Structures are given as structure tokens and as C-alpha cells.
């Protein structure tokens, strides 16, 4: 039947749950959840696990990237060096570095840690594919 | 901001409440309480973890973290419903109405009539008409009507309950 009408109702309710104020959401949950204590406990577990996973994943990316940049510097590969130079420009304390090949892994991590790591990794992978 | 920073700065407690309330609402629309035995909060937790692990990649997405999580939830629920479609009707009672109707306006009137029969008042029917016109955001509806958005929230909750009622009627009739 009416897929179009059903889809519109679903879209409206999607927006409602995305935007409604906290109290409305809480009230809605109170009427639907029988064991609130158990629910709150599960929520805490999810948040803990999510934060730990995000941190672990971030560290993995950071290390993988630092190693790729370190390798690129040693091999004087043009594109990664250009990326690194660009990143350093925004960092006044590191901009003084004249010899990029002298950068340690820790310093590379310092340069890239606040950047979009997934995007950087994709850029490097793309460059590797071309060569 | 990267994912690890984003999750630290977001009020995840509130985000999970919202996602869970939405998941419960979708389950109710098909007369279910769980996702094949999995509670809505566990279902939501699985999605959040998928995003954290990078299975669902927010970094390459242009939308906000919150909207991204909601989008993943919507998509996973739809996938779940698709797989259970053979056992459950995910449809509206208009199933019993003439399937050959092509005119969307007619269908819209019929749907509105069903809400009316289920006890929807003028406020609810007005909000329903906004939805059918493609205006979905409660804030936009409130602005257009010149009322507080909280009033719209209350109307939507009533409308949502009527939808469940209509669904129950449909199952009974079918």
C-alpha cells in the first residue's frame, strides 16, 4: 500500500526523536521501559565501551600514520612530505623544523594527532596505489 | 574534531536516550518489542560500537555525529524489518483499502480518515497534513503555526499513539 505515506510518517518521527527536548524524550522512555535501573546500567556500559573503542582506534590510526610518514621521509617520497609540510605550517613550534627527515615518530604524532586521521590515511593510501 | 574527541564532547547519555526512544517507536509501529530478542538499547549499543570501530565511517561523512548515528540506526532498523518482512506486515491498514488506487491525494485522505476514526483531533490532523506536505521538522511546523515547539511535540506523541492504534486495528481486521 501507501509506501509514500508510511515513509513520510517515518521521516517525521525520525525528525521528532532527533530534535525533541530532553524532557519529552525522557517521558517517552519512562512509559516504555519497565526497568529503568537496568536501562541506565546498560547505557553506562555502552558509553564506556564506545569511548574505549574510539580511543583505541584513534591510537591505532595515529601509530599507523606516523609510521607511514616516517617511512616516506626516509625514502623521500614527494606527496607525503608535501602533506606533512602543509600540516607543519599551521604549527608555529614545529614550523621551525628545517630538516623534515630529522623528525622523530613522536614529533610526527604531535603534528598529526589533531588532524582527520582517516582522511590522511586515505590520502597516503591513494598515493601508494599510484606508485 | 576526531571521533575520540567527539564522543567525549557529546552528551552520549542523551544521544542514547534519543536513539533508544526512536528504536522503540519503530518497533511499536510493527507491534514488536525487541529485535529478534535483542532489546532496543542493545541494538543501539551495537550501532554505536560499529561507528566507533569504523565499520560505519563517520569521518568521511559530511553530517553531524548525532545525525550520522541516527542515520545508521534508521538504516539498520530498515534492514532488520526487511529481513522479517515475510513474517510481519510493516504496513498500514490501508492494506484492506483498494490497492489499485493510484492517486496519492486519495490515499492521503484515506490515511487522514483512519487517524480521525482512531480519535485524532484537529491538531493531530493538522500536523499529519504538514507531514504529508513534506514538512517534517517539529520546529518548522511550530513556526508555521505560531505555537511553541513543545506543543507540537505533545501533538506528535498523540499522533504516534494513534498510529499504533490504527496498526492494531489493521492486524485485527486482516
XYZ file of C-alpha atoms in Angstrom:
305
model
C 0.000 0.000 0.000
C 0.831 3.504 0.729
C 4.585 3.324 0.948
C 4.787 7.049 0.313
C 2.520 7.917 3.233
C 4.234 5.442 5.539
C 7.660 6.817 4.568
C 6.523 10.349 5.326
C 5.255 9.366 8.762
C 8.551 7.554 9.443
C 10.551 10.583 8.315
C 8.504 12.878 10.573
C 9.008 10.620 13.590
C 12.729 10.354 12.796
C 12.938 14.157 12.984
C 10.865 14.220 16.129
C 13.173 11.849 18.039
C 16.220 13.669 16.713
C 15.025 17.105 17.789
C 12.576 16.809 20.677
C 13.644 18.309 24.004
C 15.232 16.098 26.660
C 12.129 16.027 28.870
C 9.895 14.780 26.065
C 12.384 12.013 25.299
C 12.690 11.045 28.981
C 8.908 10.954 29.372
C 8.633 8.793 26.298
C 11.202 6.341 27.680
C 9.622 6.232 31.122
C 6.386 4.967 29.657
C 8.141 2.314 27.568
C 10.939 0.987 29.767
C 9.950 -1.168 32.709
C 13.327 -1.482 34.418
C 14.920 1.966 34.303
C 17.786 0.962 36.605
C 18.795 -1.843 34.242
C 18.483 0.516 31.269
C 20.720 3.140 32.900
C 23.285 0.441 33.704
C 23.357 -0.737 30.082
C 23.678 2.829 28.863
C 26.744 3.405 31.051
C 28.324 0.205 29.722
C 27.730 1.281 26.116
C 29.262 4.715 26.728
C 32.300 3.216 28.468
C 32.882 0.686 25.706
C 32.315 3.253 22.955
C 34.834 5.704 24.443
C 37.414 2.964 24.980
C 36.951 1.692 21.402
C 37.214 5.187 19.926
C 40.416 5.854 21.880
C 41.947 2.518 20.888
C 41.040 3.049 17.243
C 42.442 6.579 17.339
C 45.761 5.380 18.747
C 45.969 2.651 16.121
C 45.397 5.152 13.325
C 47.880 7.581 14.841
C 50.623 4.984 15.039
C 49.947 3.606 11.556
C 50.056 7.086 10.084
C 53.185 8.139 11.935
C 54.939 5.038 10.612
C 53.831 5.751 7.059
C 55.085 9.354 7.262
C 58.341 8.244 8.872
C 58.900 5.766 6.059
C 58.019 8.387 3.434
C 60.543 10.819 4.922
C 63.262 8.174 4.877
C 62.508 7.335 1.254
C 61.963 10.996 0.267
C 58.534 10.320 -1.217
C 57.171 13.587 -2.531
C 53.433 13.562 -1.750
C 53.549 12.516 1.958
C 56.315 15.051 2.561
C 54.192 17.758 0.959
C 51.263 16.796 3.196
C 53.459 16.909 6.257
C 54.878 20.304 5.285
C 51.369 21.637 4.913
C 50.407 20.349 8.353
C 53.506 21.842 9.942
C 52.663 25.282 8.570
C 49.787 25.514 10.998
C 52.022 24.647 13.937
C 54.366 27.510 14.859
C 56.530 25.478 17.247
C 57.219 22.852 14.583
C 57.372 25.215 11.618
C 60.963 25.951 12.579
C 61.939 22.414 11.649
C 64.073 22.734 8.544
C 65.046 19.094 8.243
C 61.907 17.050 7.979
C 63.902 13.833 7.792
C 65.092 14.503 11.327
C 61.554 14.351 12.691
C 61.040 11.557 15.192
C 57.931 9.387 15.289
C 56.831 11.221 18.440
C 57.147 14.559 16.660
C 55.179 13.253 13.698
C 52.481 12.086 16.092
C 52.474 15.573 17.630
C 51.894 17.083 14.166
C 49.116 14.798 13.036
C 47.327 13.959 16.288
C 44.600 16.609 15.960
C 44.005 16.097 12.253
C 41.468 13.936 10.476
C 43.464 10.715 10.622
C 41.168 8.654 8.431
C 41.369 11.267 5.705
C 45.168 11.449 5.967
C 45.448 7.681 5.808
C 43.237 7.637 2.713
C 45.442 10.319 1.092
C 48.568 8.277 1.764
C 46.996 5.027 0.579
C 45.869 6.726 -2.607
C 49.396 7.955 -3.193
C 50.807 4.468 -2.570
C 48.427 2.989 -5.126
C 49.658 5.417 -7.761
C 53.258 4.320 -7.257
C 37.327 17.058 15.655
C 38.130 13.337 15.513
C 35.872 10.544 16.678
C 37.537 10.058 20.064
C 37.223 13.776 20.842
C 33.688 13.944 19.502
C 32.413 11.148 21.673
C 33.989 12.797 24.703
C 32.324 16.115 23.944
C 28.889 14.702 23.044
C 26.274 14.078 25.692
C 26.153 10.367 24.877
C 23.696 9.686 27.653
C 21.188 11.917 25.897
C 22.058 10.616 22.428
C 21.416 7.020 23.536
C 18.098 8.042 25.118
C 17.016 9.574 21.823
C 18.167 6.652 19.724
C 16.536 4.189 22.073
C 13.231 6.110 22.069
C 13.290 6.129 18.259
C 14.091 2.390 18.112
C 11.201 1.631 20.488
C 8.874 3.763 18.366
C 9.827 1.901 15.186
C 9.369 -1.460 16.912
C 5.954 -0.416 18.168
C 4.923 0.517 14.647
C 5.158 -3.167 13.727
C 3.846 -4.459 17.044
C 7.230 -5.693 18.280
C 9.146 -5.076 21.493
C 12.555 -6.436 20.584
C 14.778 -7.011 17.583
C 14.588 -10.798 17.473
C 15.068 -10.945 21.240
C 17.610 -8.125 21.357
C 16.480 -5.152 23.435
C 16.326 -1.729 21.723
C 19.158 -0.393 23.895
C 21.404 -3.343 22.962
C 20.558 -2.784 19.290
C 21.514 0.887 19.689
C 24.711 -0.085 21.525
C 25.763 -2.352 18.648
C 25.353 0.501 16.164
C 27.372 2.922 18.291
C 30.166 0.359 18.534
C 30.125 -0.203 14.777
C 30.694 3.526 14.336
C 33.489 3.579 16.923
C 35.206 0.636 15.274
C 34.984 2.324 11.893
C 32.676 -0.277 10.330
C 30.425 2.723 9.786
C 32.725 5.568 8.894
C 31.662 8.936 10.277
C 34.961 10.656 9.383
C 34.155 10.593 5.702
C 30.608 11.766 6.300
C 29.618 15.424 5.995
C 26.871 15.416 8.640
C 26.984 15.882 12.400
C 27.932 12.937 14.608
C 24.447 12.823 16.097
C 22.714 12.815 12.726
C 25.131 10.181 11.482
C 24.308 7.865 14.399
C 20.600 8.400 13.826
C 21.026 7.692 10.122
C 22.826 4.415 10.902
C 20.067 3.454 13.316
C 17.349 4.192 10.781
C 19.175 2.186 8.149
C 19.821 -0.825 10.425
C 16.198 -0.870 11.586
C 15.016 -0.795 7.967
C 17.343 -3.681 7.155
C 16.039 -5.601 10.141
C 12.437 -5.020 9.066
C 13.224 -6.100 5.543
C 14.515 -9.445 6.781
C 11.442 -10.038 8.952
C 9.023 -8.806 6.309
C 7.802 -12.287 5.466
C 6.605 -12.829 8.992
C 5.203 -9.410 9.753
C 3.329 -6.756 7.910
C 5.219 -3.480 8.106
C 2.332 -1.723 6.535
C -0.607 0.434 7.279
C -4.224 -0.711 7.442
C -4.856 0.711 4.022
C -3.807 -2.779 3.044
C -7.508 -3.508 3.269
C -8.322 -0.496 1.131
C -8.404 -0.616 -2.635
C -4.838 -1.376 -3.723
C -5.487 -0.106 -7.214
C -5.775 3.497 -6.071
C -3.108 5.437 -7.823
C -3.895 8.929 -6.692
C -1.735 9.862 -3.723
C -4.243 12.528 -2.726
C -6.880 9.842 -2.310
C -4.529 7.734 -0.239
C -3.674 10.720 1.867
C -7.353 11.403 2.532
C -7.897 7.793 3.469
C -4.972 7.828 5.865
C -6.260 11.050 7.402
C -9.684 9.474 7.768
C -8.172 6.497 9.556
C -6.468 8.798 12.056
C -9.769 10.605 12.547
C -11.585 7.349 13.194
C -8.863 6.406 15.676
C -9.732 9.588 17.584
C -7.244 12.134 16.221
C -8.330 15.706 16.881
C -7.899 18.708 14.586
C -4.419 19.497 15.943
C -3.189 15.998 15.164
C -4.732 16.036 11.713
C -3.104 19.391 11.021
C 0.343 18.051 11.940
C -0.358 14.972 9.809
C -1.118 17.274 6.852
C 2.229 19.047 7.371
C 3.978 15.674 7.204
C 2.153 14.790 4.015
C 3.267 18.145 2.574
C 6.837 17.154 3.303
C 7.342 19.365 6.361
C 8.819 17.040 8.961
C 10.756 19.160 11.434
C 8.738 19.948 14.582
C 10.383 23.383 14.792
C 9.251 24.258 11.245
C 5.696 23.162 11.966
C 5.645 25.143 15.223
C 6.961 28.248 13.484
C 4.403 28.000 10.731
C 1.565 27.524 13.202
C 2.879 30.223 15.512
C 2.914 27.922 18.543
C 5.566 26.652 20.940
C 7.514 23.663 19.601
C 6.728 21.760 22.812
C 3.057 21.853 21.861
C 3.985 20.201 18.572
C 5.951 17.513 20.468
C 2.852 16.712 22.523
C 0.683 16.533 19.404
C 3.195 14.241 17.690
C 3.234 11.856 20.648
C -0.575 11.679 20.477
C -0.414 11.096 16.747
C 2.145 8.357 17.228
C -0.162 6.577 19.684
C -2.999 6.783 17.168
C -0.765 5.194 14.583
C -0.200 2.234 16.910
C -3.958 2.021 17.406
C -4.538 2.005 13.656
C -1.910 -0.689 13.282
C -3.640 -2.851 15.912
C -6.965 -2.394 14.136
C -5.357 -3.423 10.888
C -3.961 -6.629 12.341
C -7.375 -7.428 13.808
C -9.160 -6.788 10.530
C -6.645 -8.691 8.453
